[in-house]
Short mmCIF file of N, CA and C in Angstrom, two decimals:
data_model
loop_
_atom_site.label_atom_id
_atom_site.label_comp_id
_atom_site.label_asym_id
_atom_site.label_seq_id
_atom_site.Cartn_x
_atom_site.Cartn_y
_atom_site.Cartn_z
N GLN A 1 -22.73 -5.79 4.61
CA GLN A 1 -21.64 -5.50 3.68
C GLN A 1 -21.70 -4.05 3.23
N VAL A 2 -20.54 -3.52 2.92
CA VAL A 2 -20.41 -2.16 2.41
C VAL A 2 -19.73 -2.23 1.05
N GLN A 3 -20.28 -1.54 0.09
CA GLN A 3 -19.68 -1.47 -1.24
C GLN A 3 -19.11 -0.07 -1.46
N LEU A 4 -17.93 -0.03 -2.03
CA LEU A 4 -17.25 1.24 -2.30
C LEU A 4 -16.89 1.29 -3.78
N VAL A 5 -17.27 2.39 -4.43
CA VAL A 5 -17.00 2.53 -5.86
C VAL A 5 -16.28 3.85 -6.09
N GLU A 6 -15.05 3.77 -6.61
CA GLU A 6 -14.26 4.96 -6.86
C GLU A 6 -14.47 5.46 -8.29
N SER A 7 -14.21 6.74 -8.47
CA SER A 7 -14.20 7.35 -9.80
C SER A 7 -13.32 8.58 -9.76
N GLY A 8 -12.96 9.05 -10.96
CA GLY A 8 -12.21 10.30 -11.04
C GLY A 8 -10.74 10.17 -11.37
N GLY A 9 -10.24 8.96 -11.47
CA GLY A 9 -8.83 8.80 -11.82
C GLY A 9 -8.59 9.17 -13.27
N GLY A 10 -7.31 9.23 -13.65
CA GLY A 10 -6.97 9.54 -15.02
C GLY A 10 -5.53 9.95 -15.17
N LEU A 11 -5.25 10.54 -16.32
CA LEU A 11 -3.89 10.99 -16.65
C LEU A 11 -3.84 12.51 -16.55
N VAL A 12 -2.83 13.02 -15.87
CA VAL A 12 -2.69 14.46 -15.70
C VAL A 12 -1.20 14.81 -15.72
N GLN A 13 -0.90 16.00 -16.15
CA GLN A 13 0.49 16.46 -16.15
C GLN A 13 0.91 16.90 -14.75
N ALA A 14 2.19 16.83 -14.49
CA ALA A 14 2.71 17.28 -13.21
C ALA A 14 2.29 18.72 -12.96
N GLY A 15 1.88 18.99 -11.72
CA GLY A 15 1.38 20.30 -11.36
C GLY A 15 -0.12 20.44 -11.50
N GLY A 16 -0.74 19.47 -12.13
CA GLY A 16 -2.18 19.50 -12.33
C GLY A 16 -2.96 18.99 -11.14
N SER A 17 -4.28 18.88 -11.34
CA SER A 17 -5.18 18.47 -10.26
C SER A 17 -6.13 17.39 -10.73
N LEU A 18 -6.55 16.58 -9.79
CA LEU A 18 -7.60 15.60 -10.01
C LEU A 18 -8.44 15.51 -8.74
N ARG A 19 -9.68 15.12 -8.92
CA ARG A 19 -10.57 14.90 -7.78
C ARG A 19 -11.12 13.49 -7.84
N LEU A 20 -10.81 12.71 -6.84
CA LEU A 20 -11.33 11.36 -6.74
C LEU A 20 -12.60 11.36 -5.90
N SER A 21 -13.52 10.48 -6.27
CA SER A 21 -14.75 10.31 -5.51
C SER A 21 -14.92 8.84 -5.17
N CYS A 22 -15.57 8.59 -4.06
CA CYS A 22 -15.87 7.22 -3.65
C CYS A 22 -17.26 7.20 -3.03
N ALA A 23 -18.15 6.45 -3.66
CA ALA A 23 -19.51 6.34 -3.17
C ALA A 23 -19.67 5.04 -2.39
N ALA A 24 -20.20 5.17 -1.19
CA ALA A 24 -20.41 4.01 -0.33
C ALA A 24 -21.89 3.64 -0.30
N SER A 25 -22.16 2.36 -0.25
CA SER A 25 -23.54 1.88 -0.14
C SER A 25 -23.54 0.57 0.61
N GLY A 26 -24.72 0.18 1.02
CA GLY A 26 -24.83 -1.07 1.75
C GLY A 26 -25.69 -0.91 2.99
N ARG A 27 -26.38 -1.95 3.29
CA ARG A 27 -27.34 -1.89 4.40
C ARG A 27 -26.66 -1.62 5.74
N THR A 28 -25.39 -2.07 5.87
CA THR A 28 -24.72 -1.93 7.16
C THR A 28 -23.86 -0.68 7.27
N PHE A 29 -23.87 0.15 6.21
CA PHE A 29 -23.04 1.36 6.27
C PHE A 29 -23.62 2.31 7.29
N SER A 30 -22.85 2.59 8.31
CA SER A 30 -23.33 3.46 9.37
C SER A 30 -22.33 4.58 9.59
N THR A 31 -21.86 4.76 10.79
CA THR A 31 -20.96 5.87 11.10
C THR A 31 -19.51 5.50 10.79
N TYR A 32 -19.26 5.18 9.55
CA TYR A 32 -17.93 4.74 9.15
C TYR A 32 -16.99 5.92 8.90
N SER A 33 -15.76 5.73 9.24
CA SER A 33 -14.69 6.60 8.77
C SER A 33 -14.31 6.13 7.36
N MET A 34 -13.86 7.05 6.54
CA MET A 34 -13.48 6.69 5.17
C MET A 34 -12.11 7.27 4.86
N GLY A 35 -11.49 6.66 3.88
CA GLY A 35 -10.14 7.14 3.57
C GLY A 35 -9.66 6.67 2.23
N TRP A 36 -8.41 7.01 1.94
CA TRP A 36 -7.77 6.65 0.68
C TRP A 36 -6.39 6.06 0.93
N PHE A 37 -6.09 5.04 0.17
CA PHE A 37 -4.78 4.43 0.14
C PHE A 37 -4.31 4.45 -1.31
N ARG A 38 -3.04 4.19 -1.53
CA ARG A 38 -2.55 4.06 -2.89
C ARG A 38 -1.46 3.02 -2.96
N GLN A 39 -1.31 2.46 -4.17
CA GLN A 39 -0.27 1.46 -4.39
C GLN A 39 0.38 1.72 -5.73
N ALA A 40 1.65 2.05 -5.68
CA ALA A 40 2.43 2.26 -6.89
C ALA A 40 3.02 0.93 -7.35
N PRO A 41 3.37 0.82 -8.61
CA PRO A 41 3.95 -0.43 -9.12
C PRO A 41 5.20 -0.84 -8.33
N GLY A 42 5.20 -2.08 -7.89
CA GLY A 42 6.35 -2.60 -7.17
C GLY A 42 6.45 -2.17 -5.72
N LYS A 43 5.44 -1.44 -5.24
CA LYS A 43 5.47 -0.97 -3.86
C LYS A 43 4.26 -1.49 -3.09
N GLU A 44 4.34 -1.42 -1.78
CA GLU A 44 3.23 -1.82 -0.95
C GLU A 44 2.17 -0.72 -0.92
N ARG A 45 0.96 -1.12 -0.62
CA ARG A 45 -0.11 -0.14 -0.48
C ARG A 45 0.18 0.74 0.73
N GLU A 46 -0.06 2.04 0.59
CA GLU A 46 0.24 2.99 1.66
C GLU A 46 -0.95 3.89 1.95
N PHE A 47 -1.04 4.32 3.17
CA PHE A 47 -2.08 5.24 3.63
C PHE A 47 -1.87 6.61 3.00
N VAL A 48 -2.96 7.23 2.57
CA VAL A 48 -2.91 8.58 2.01
C VAL A 48 -3.64 9.58 2.90
N SER A 49 -4.90 9.27 3.23
CA SER A 49 -5.70 10.22 3.98
C SER A 49 -6.92 9.53 4.54
N ALA A 50 -7.49 10.11 5.61
CA ALA A 50 -8.70 9.57 6.21
C ALA A 50 -9.49 10.68 6.88
N ILE A 51 -10.79 10.45 7.00
CA ILE A 51 -11.68 11.40 7.66
C ILE A 51 -12.70 10.60 8.45
N ASN A 52 -13.02 11.08 9.64
CA ASN A 52 -13.99 10.34 10.45
C ASN A 52 -15.41 10.75 10.10
N TRP A 53 -16.36 10.07 10.71
CA TRP A 53 -17.78 10.31 10.38
C TRP A 53 -18.19 11.76 10.66
N TYR A 54 -17.71 12.29 11.80
CA TYR A 54 -18.12 13.62 12.22
C TYR A 54 -17.31 14.72 11.55
N GLU A 55 -16.34 14.33 10.75
CA GLU A 55 -15.52 15.25 9.97
C GLU A 55 -14.72 16.22 10.84
N ASP A 56 -14.50 15.85 12.10
CA ASP A 56 -13.65 16.71 12.93
C ASP A 56 -12.24 16.15 13.05
N ILE A 57 -12.01 15.03 12.41
CA ILE A 57 -10.66 14.46 12.37
C ILE A 57 -10.31 14.12 10.94
N THR A 58 -9.21 14.68 10.48
CA THR A 58 -8.66 14.32 9.17
C THR A 58 -7.18 14.04 9.35
N LYS A 59 -6.70 13.06 8.61
CA LYS A 59 -5.29 12.68 8.69
C LYS A 59 -4.73 12.57 7.27
N TYR A 60 -3.45 12.92 7.14
CA TYR A 60 -2.79 12.85 5.84
C TYR A 60 -1.40 12.25 5.99
N ALA A 61 -0.98 11.54 4.98
CA ALA A 61 0.40 11.12 4.92
C ALA A 61 1.27 12.35 4.70
N ASP A 62 2.48 12.33 5.23
CA ASP A 62 3.36 13.48 5.11
C ASP A 62 3.61 13.85 3.65
N SER A 63 3.63 12.85 2.79
CA SER A 63 3.95 13.07 1.38
C SER A 63 2.88 13.86 0.63
N VAL A 64 1.67 13.96 1.20
CA VAL A 64 0.59 14.66 0.50
C VAL A 64 0.06 15.86 1.26
N LYS A 65 0.56 16.10 2.46
CA LYS A 65 0.09 17.23 3.25
C LYS A 65 0.30 18.54 2.50
N GLY A 66 -0.74 19.37 2.54
CA GLY A 66 -0.67 20.65 1.87
C GLY A 66 -1.05 20.59 0.39
N ARG A 67 -1.14 19.38 -0.16
CA ARG A 67 -1.50 19.23 -1.57
C ARG A 67 -2.85 18.53 -1.76
N PHE A 68 -3.16 17.58 -0.88
CA PHE A 68 -4.40 16.81 -0.98
C PHE A 68 -5.35 17.25 0.12
N THR A 69 -6.65 17.20 -0.19
CA THR A 69 -7.68 17.52 0.79
C THR A 69 -8.77 16.47 0.73
N ILE A 70 -9.12 15.91 1.87
CA ILE A 70 -10.18 14.92 1.95
C ILE A 70 -11.44 15.58 2.50
N SER A 71 -12.59 15.16 1.99
CA SER A 71 -13.86 15.70 2.47
C SER A 71 -14.95 14.67 2.25
N ARG A 72 -16.12 14.95 2.83
CA ARG A 72 -17.27 14.06 2.66
C ARG A 72 -18.46 14.86 2.17
N SER A 73 -19.37 14.16 1.52
CA SER A 73 -20.59 14.80 1.07
C SER A 73 -21.50 15.07 2.28
N ASN A 74 -22.52 15.89 2.07
CA ASN A 74 -23.45 16.20 3.16
C ASN A 74 -24.12 14.93 3.69
N ALA A 75 -24.38 14.00 2.82
CA ALA A 75 -25.00 12.74 3.25
C ALA A 75 -23.98 11.78 3.85
N LYS A 76 -22.71 12.15 3.75
CA LYS A 76 -21.60 11.40 4.34
C LYS A 76 -21.34 10.06 3.68
N THR A 77 -22.02 9.77 2.61
CA THR A 77 -21.81 8.47 1.96
C THR A 77 -20.83 8.55 0.80
N THR A 78 -20.36 9.74 0.50
CA THR A 78 -19.35 9.91 -0.54
C THR A 78 -18.16 10.64 0.06
N VAL A 79 -16.98 10.14 -0.25
CA VAL A 79 -15.76 10.80 0.19
C VAL A 79 -14.99 11.26 -1.04
N TYR A 80 -14.38 12.42 -0.92
CA TYR A 80 -13.63 13.00 -2.03
C TYR A 80 -12.16 13.16 -1.64
N LEU A 81 -11.31 13.11 -2.63
CA LEU A 81 -9.91 13.43 -2.43
C LEU A 81 -9.52 14.42 -3.52
N GLN A 82 -9.37 15.67 -3.13
CA GLN A 82 -8.92 16.70 -4.05
C GLN A 82 -7.40 16.69 -4.05
N MET A 83 -6.82 16.44 -5.21
CA MET A 83 -5.37 16.31 -5.33
C MET A 83 -4.84 17.44 -6.20
N ASN A 84 -4.07 18.31 -5.60
CA ASN A 84 -3.48 19.44 -6.31
C ASN A 84 -1.96 19.30 -6.37
N SER A 85 -1.35 20.06 -7.24
CA SER A 85 0.11 20.06 -7.38
C SER A 85 0.64 18.64 -7.50
N LEU A 86 0.03 17.88 -8.36
CA LEU A 86 0.38 16.47 -8.49
C LEU A 86 1.80 16.30 -9.01
N LYS A 87 2.44 15.25 -8.53
CA LYS A 87 3.81 14.93 -8.90
C LYS A 87 3.85 13.54 -9.53
N PRO A 88 4.85 13.26 -10.34
CA PRO A 88 4.95 11.91 -10.92
C PRO A 88 4.95 10.81 -9.86
N GLU A 89 5.50 11.10 -8.70
CA GLU A 89 5.53 10.09 -7.64
C GLU A 89 4.17 9.84 -7.01
N ASP A 90 3.17 10.60 -7.38
CA ASP A 90 1.79 10.33 -6.94
C ASP A 90 1.13 9.28 -7.82
N THR A 91 1.79 8.88 -8.88
CA THR A 91 1.23 7.85 -9.77
C THR A 91 1.03 6.55 -9.01
N ALA A 92 -0.20 6.05 -9.05
CA ALA A 92 -0.55 4.83 -8.31
C ALA A 92 -1.99 4.47 -8.58
N VAL A 93 -2.37 3.29 -8.13
CA VAL A 93 -3.78 2.94 -8.05
C VAL A 93 -4.26 3.42 -6.68
N TYR A 94 -5.32 4.21 -6.70
CA TYR A 94 -5.86 4.77 -5.46
C TYR A 94 -7.09 3.96 -5.05
N TYR A 95 -7.08 3.54 -3.79
CA TYR A 95 -8.16 2.71 -3.25
C TYR A 95 -8.93 3.48 -2.18
N CYS A 96 -10.23 3.40 -2.27
CA CYS A 96 -11.10 3.92 -1.23
C CYS A 96 -11.23 2.88 -0.13
N ALA A 97 -11.37 3.33 1.09
CA ALA A 97 -11.47 2.41 2.22
C ALA A 97 -12.49 2.94 3.23
N ALA A 98 -13.09 2.02 3.96
CA ALA A 98 -14.04 2.38 5.00
C ALA A 98 -13.83 1.48 6.20
N ALA A 99 -13.90 2.08 7.37
CA ALA A 99 -13.72 1.31 8.60
C ALA A 99 -14.54 1.97 9.71
N THR A 100 -14.89 1.18 10.70
CA THR A 100 -15.68 1.72 11.80
C THR A 100 -14.87 2.71 12.62
N LEU A 101 -13.57 2.54 12.67
CA LEU A 101 -12.71 3.42 13.44
C LEU A 101 -11.65 4.05 12.54
N ILE A 102 -11.43 5.35 12.68
CA ILE A 102 -10.43 6.02 11.85
C ILE A 102 -9.03 5.48 12.14
N ARG A 103 -8.80 5.04 13.37
CA ARG A 103 -7.45 4.54 13.67
C ARG A 103 -7.13 3.26 12.90
N THR A 104 -8.15 2.53 12.51
CA THR A 104 -7.93 1.36 11.66
C THR A 104 -7.31 1.79 10.34
N LEU A 105 -7.84 2.85 9.77
CA LEU A 105 -7.31 3.35 8.51
C LEU A 105 -5.90 3.92 8.70
N ILE A 106 -5.72 4.70 9.74
CA ILE A 106 -4.42 5.32 9.99
C ILE A 106 -3.34 4.25 10.20
N ARG A 107 -3.74 3.14 10.76
CA ARG A 107 -2.78 2.04 11.00
C ARG A 107 -2.48 1.25 9.74
N GLY A 108 -3.18 1.58 8.65
CA GLY A 108 -2.81 0.96 7.38
C GLY A 108 -3.69 -0.17 6.91
N THR A 109 -4.85 -0.31 7.51
CA THR A 109 -5.75 -1.35 7.05
C THR A 109 -7.17 -0.81 6.98
N SER A 110 -8.13 -1.68 6.67
CA SER A 110 -9.50 -1.23 6.50
C SER A 110 -10.46 -2.40 6.63
N ASP A 111 -11.72 -2.07 6.91
CA ASP A 111 -12.76 -3.10 6.94
C ASP A 111 -13.26 -3.42 5.52
N TYR A 112 -13.29 -2.39 4.69
CA TYR A 112 -13.79 -2.55 3.32
C TYR A 112 -12.90 -1.78 2.36
N TRP A 113 -12.81 -2.30 1.12
CA TRP A 113 -11.98 -1.68 0.08
C TRP A 113 -12.78 -1.51 -1.20
N GLY A 114 -12.46 -0.45 -1.94
CA GLY A 114 -12.97 -0.31 -3.28
C GLY A 114 -12.07 -1.06 -4.25
N GLN A 115 -12.43 -0.98 -5.53
CA GLN A 115 -11.69 -1.74 -6.53
C GLN A 115 -10.46 -1.00 -7.04
N GLY A 116 -10.38 0.28 -6.77
CA GLY A 116 -9.22 1.07 -7.16
C GLY A 116 -9.44 1.86 -8.43
N THR A 117 -8.78 3.00 -8.52
CA THR A 117 -8.81 3.82 -9.72
C THR A 117 -7.39 4.31 -9.99
N GLN A 118 -7.00 4.26 -11.27
CA GLN A 118 -5.62 4.59 -11.64
C GLN A 118 -5.44 6.10 -11.75
N VAL A 119 -4.39 6.59 -11.14
CA VAL A 119 -3.96 7.98 -11.30
C VAL A 119 -2.55 7.96 -11.87
N THR A 120 -2.37 8.62 -13.00
CA THR A 120 -1.06 8.69 -13.64
C THR A 120 -0.68 10.14 -13.83
N VAL A 121 0.47 10.51 -13.31
CA VAL A 121 0.97 11.87 -13.42
C VAL A 121 2.22 11.86 -14.28
N SER A 122 2.13 12.55 -15.40
CA SER A 122 3.27 12.59 -16.34
C SER A 122 4.16 13.78 -16.04
N SER A 123 5.44 13.60 -16.31
CA SER A 123 6.40 14.68 -16.01
C SER A 123 6.60 15.59 -17.21
#
């Protein structure tokens, strides 16, 4: 099993920045790709970004390209999402995800999920 714990959510004004973190643990955590999804009220969960184990592949949803940056810690067990130029439409619960293959994340699903962290952007 893999456990994922997110942190860093909160309330920010439009144009501001937040940095989300997700720490992974578990005996079976190996060369996993990690990523972020979000779910706004009344909407389905959507893919935001993903990064593979070797950090040579990163993917972003069109809605966040140029504003969000995904990265991993040196130990590769923590993934970050730096969110700049935040907009009210970025308001959602953000979920960390981990999967053995990055294409699993890009296709909109995951092997493991975190519990979610709320991000609220005020106008």
